[in-house]
GROMACS .gro file of C-alpha atoms in nm:
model
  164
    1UNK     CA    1  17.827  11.778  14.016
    2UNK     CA    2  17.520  11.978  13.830
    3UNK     CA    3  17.575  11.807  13.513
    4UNK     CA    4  17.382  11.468  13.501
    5UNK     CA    5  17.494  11.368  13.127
    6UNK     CA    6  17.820  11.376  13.246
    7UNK     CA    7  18.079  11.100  13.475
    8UNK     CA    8  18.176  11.213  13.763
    9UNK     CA    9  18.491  10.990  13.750
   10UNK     CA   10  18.780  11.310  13.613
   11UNK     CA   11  18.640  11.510  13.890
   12UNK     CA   12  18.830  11.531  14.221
   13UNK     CA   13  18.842  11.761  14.508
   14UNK     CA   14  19.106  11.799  14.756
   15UNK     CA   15  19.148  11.991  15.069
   16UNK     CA   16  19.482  12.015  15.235
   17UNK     CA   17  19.690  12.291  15.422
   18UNK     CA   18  20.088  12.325  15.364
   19UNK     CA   19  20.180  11.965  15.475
   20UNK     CA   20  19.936  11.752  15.400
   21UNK     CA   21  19.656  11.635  15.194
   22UNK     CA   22  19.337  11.675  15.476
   23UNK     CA   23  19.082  11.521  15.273
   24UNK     CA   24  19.005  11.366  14.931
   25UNK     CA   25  18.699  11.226  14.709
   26UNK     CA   26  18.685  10.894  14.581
   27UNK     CA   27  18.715  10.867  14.196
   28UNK     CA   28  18.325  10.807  14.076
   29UNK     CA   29  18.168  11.043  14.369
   30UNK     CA   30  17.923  11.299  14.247
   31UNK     CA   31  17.844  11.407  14.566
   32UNK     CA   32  17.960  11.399  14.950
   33UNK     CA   33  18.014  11.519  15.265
   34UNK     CA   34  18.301  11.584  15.494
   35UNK     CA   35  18.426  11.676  15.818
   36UNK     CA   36  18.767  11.789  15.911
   37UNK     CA   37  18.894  11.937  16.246
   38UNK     CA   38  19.148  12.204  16.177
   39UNK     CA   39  19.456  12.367  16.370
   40UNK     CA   40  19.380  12.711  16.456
   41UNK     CA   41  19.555  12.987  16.200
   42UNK     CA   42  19.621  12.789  15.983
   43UNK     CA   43  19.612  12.785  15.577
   44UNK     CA   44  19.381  12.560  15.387
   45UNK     CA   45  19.335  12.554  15.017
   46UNK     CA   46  19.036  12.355  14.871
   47UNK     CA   47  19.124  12.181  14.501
   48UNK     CA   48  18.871  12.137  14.212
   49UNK     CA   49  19.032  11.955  13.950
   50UNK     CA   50  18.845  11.854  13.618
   51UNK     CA   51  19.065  11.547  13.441
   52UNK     CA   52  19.440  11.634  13.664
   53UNK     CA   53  19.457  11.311  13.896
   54UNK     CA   54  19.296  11.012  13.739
   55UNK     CA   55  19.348  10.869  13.408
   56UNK     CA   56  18.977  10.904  13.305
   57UNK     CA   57  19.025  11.220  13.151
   58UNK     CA   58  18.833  11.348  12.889
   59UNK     CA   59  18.837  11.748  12.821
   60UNK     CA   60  18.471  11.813  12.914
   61UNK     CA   61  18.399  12.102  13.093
   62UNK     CA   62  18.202  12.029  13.404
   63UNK     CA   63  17.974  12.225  13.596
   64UNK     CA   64  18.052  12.187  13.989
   65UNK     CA   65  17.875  12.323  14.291
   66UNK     CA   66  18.006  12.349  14.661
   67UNK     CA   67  17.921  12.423  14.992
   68UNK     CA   68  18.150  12.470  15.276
   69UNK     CA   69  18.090  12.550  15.616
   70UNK     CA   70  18.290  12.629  15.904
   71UNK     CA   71  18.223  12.600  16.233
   72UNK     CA   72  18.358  12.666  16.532
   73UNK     CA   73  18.483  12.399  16.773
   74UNK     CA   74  18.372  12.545  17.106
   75UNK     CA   75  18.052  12.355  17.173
   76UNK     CA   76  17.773  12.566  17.318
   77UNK     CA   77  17.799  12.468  17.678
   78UNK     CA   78  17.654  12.552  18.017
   79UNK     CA   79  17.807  12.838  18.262
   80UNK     CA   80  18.100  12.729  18.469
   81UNK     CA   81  18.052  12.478  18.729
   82UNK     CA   82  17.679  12.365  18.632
   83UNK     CA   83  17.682  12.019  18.717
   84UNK     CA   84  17.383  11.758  18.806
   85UNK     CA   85  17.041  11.615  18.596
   86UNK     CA   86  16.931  11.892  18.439
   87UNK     CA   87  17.254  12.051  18.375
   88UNK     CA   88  17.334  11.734  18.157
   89UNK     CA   89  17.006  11.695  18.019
   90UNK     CA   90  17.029  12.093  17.925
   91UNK     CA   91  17.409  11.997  17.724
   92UNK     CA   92  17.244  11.688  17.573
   93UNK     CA   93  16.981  11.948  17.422
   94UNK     CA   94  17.228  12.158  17.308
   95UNK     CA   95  17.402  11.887  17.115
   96UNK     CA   96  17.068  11.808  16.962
   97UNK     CA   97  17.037  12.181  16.870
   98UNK     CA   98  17.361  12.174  16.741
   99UNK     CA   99  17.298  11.856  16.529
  100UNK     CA  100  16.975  12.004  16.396
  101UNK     CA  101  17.068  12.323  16.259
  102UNK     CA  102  17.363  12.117  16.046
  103UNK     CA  103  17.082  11.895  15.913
  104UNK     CA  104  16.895  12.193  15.819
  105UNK     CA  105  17.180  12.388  15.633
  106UNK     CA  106  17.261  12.017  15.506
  107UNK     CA  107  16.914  12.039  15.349
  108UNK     CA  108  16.921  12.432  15.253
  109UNK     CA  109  17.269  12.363  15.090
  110UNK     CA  110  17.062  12.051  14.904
  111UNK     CA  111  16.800  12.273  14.803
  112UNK     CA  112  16.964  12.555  14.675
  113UNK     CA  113  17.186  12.266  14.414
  114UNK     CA  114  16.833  12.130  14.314
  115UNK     CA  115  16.722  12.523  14.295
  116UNK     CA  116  17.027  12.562  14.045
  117UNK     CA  117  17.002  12.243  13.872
  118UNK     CA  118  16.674  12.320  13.806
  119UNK     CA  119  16.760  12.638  13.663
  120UNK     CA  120  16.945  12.455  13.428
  121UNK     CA  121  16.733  12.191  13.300
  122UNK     CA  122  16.460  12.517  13.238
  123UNK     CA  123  16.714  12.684  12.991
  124UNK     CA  124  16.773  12.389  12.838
  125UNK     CA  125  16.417  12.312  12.777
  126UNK     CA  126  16.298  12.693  12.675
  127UNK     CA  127  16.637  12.608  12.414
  128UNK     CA  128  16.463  12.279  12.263
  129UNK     CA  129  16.121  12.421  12.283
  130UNK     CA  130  16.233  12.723  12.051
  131UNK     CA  131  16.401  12.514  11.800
  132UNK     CA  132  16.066  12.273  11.827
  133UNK     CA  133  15.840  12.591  11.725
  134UNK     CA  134  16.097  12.748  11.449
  135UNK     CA  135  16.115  12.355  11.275
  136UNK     CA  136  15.759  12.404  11.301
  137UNK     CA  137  15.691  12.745  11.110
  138UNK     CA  138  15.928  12.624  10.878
  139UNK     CA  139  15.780  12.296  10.800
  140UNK     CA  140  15.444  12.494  10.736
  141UNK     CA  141  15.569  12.725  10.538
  142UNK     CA  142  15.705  12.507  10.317
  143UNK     CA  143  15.408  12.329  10.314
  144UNK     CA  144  15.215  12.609  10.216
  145UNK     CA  145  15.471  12.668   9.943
  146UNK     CA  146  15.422  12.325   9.828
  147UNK     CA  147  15.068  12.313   9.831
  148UNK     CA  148  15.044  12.613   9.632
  149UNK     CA  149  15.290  12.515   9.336
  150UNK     CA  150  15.092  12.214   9.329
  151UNK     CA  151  14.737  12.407   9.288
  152UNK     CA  152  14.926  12.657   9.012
  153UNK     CA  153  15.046  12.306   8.865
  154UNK     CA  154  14.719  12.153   8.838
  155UNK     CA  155  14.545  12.468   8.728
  156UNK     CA  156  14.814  12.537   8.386
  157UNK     CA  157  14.747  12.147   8.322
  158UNK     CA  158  14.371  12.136   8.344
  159UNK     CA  159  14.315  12.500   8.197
  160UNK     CA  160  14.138  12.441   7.853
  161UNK     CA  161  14.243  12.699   7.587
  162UNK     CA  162  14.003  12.799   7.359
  163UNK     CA  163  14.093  12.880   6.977
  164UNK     CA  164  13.864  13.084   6.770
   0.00000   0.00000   0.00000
């Protein structure tokens, strides 16, 4: 979830196909990760609700970002028949290939939600930064306004009038 003033707790996410619920957060999770094995062909719909499921609902909007990835489940493997040290030793690398590029889009994905949150926080703070420097102006004007009545004030009550 992008927005840190807000709970987490009326947000859920689902991801089923036309029997069955797959996968589901826990109430309270802001963030997560997940990994399904699914049939071939088949339909899968993935559910963002805001307030629907839990009883925690209260009628903010939210601001959620996602990443899903889908692989495929053929492994990378070796040429038909390979067998012996360094044909195992070659799959065992190509597991740890296969591990390391999901760490690394783990950590893009990561990167691009700080990238955006980021973006956020930026408008936010060019928003209170412009309402800082128009309080500002208007606090000296009016303190220029002020300061003047005051000096026309003092000059009516000191002036001295002369009478012939």
């Amino acid at each position: 979830m992008l927005d840190d003033e807000l709970s987490p707790d009326p947000v859920s996410v689902r991801l089923e196909n036309s029997q069955t619920v797959l996968w589901s957060s826990r109430m309270g999770d802001s963030e997560g990760i997940f990994e399904i094995v699914a049939e071939e062909g088949g339909r899968h719909q993935f559910c963002l609700e805001n307030g629907k499921r839990f009883k925690s609902r209260d009628g903010l909007e939210r601001t959620i970002g996602w990443a899903v990835r889908v692989k495929t489940s053929h492994p990378r493997s070796l040429r038909n028949g390979e067998q012996g040290p360094d044909a195992e030793r070659a799959a065992s690398l190509a597991d740890q290939a296969s591990e390391l590029q999901e760490a690394w889009e783990t950590l893009l994905d990561h990167y691009g939600f700080l990238r955006t949150r980021e973006g956020i926080h930026k408008i936010l703070s060019d928003q209170i930064m412009g309402r800082v420097v128009h309080w500002t102006m208007f606090e000296g004007v009016t303190l220029a306004l002020i300061a003047g009545g005051q000096i026309l004030y003092l000059r009516k009550f000191m002036e001295t009038r002369r009478y012939l």
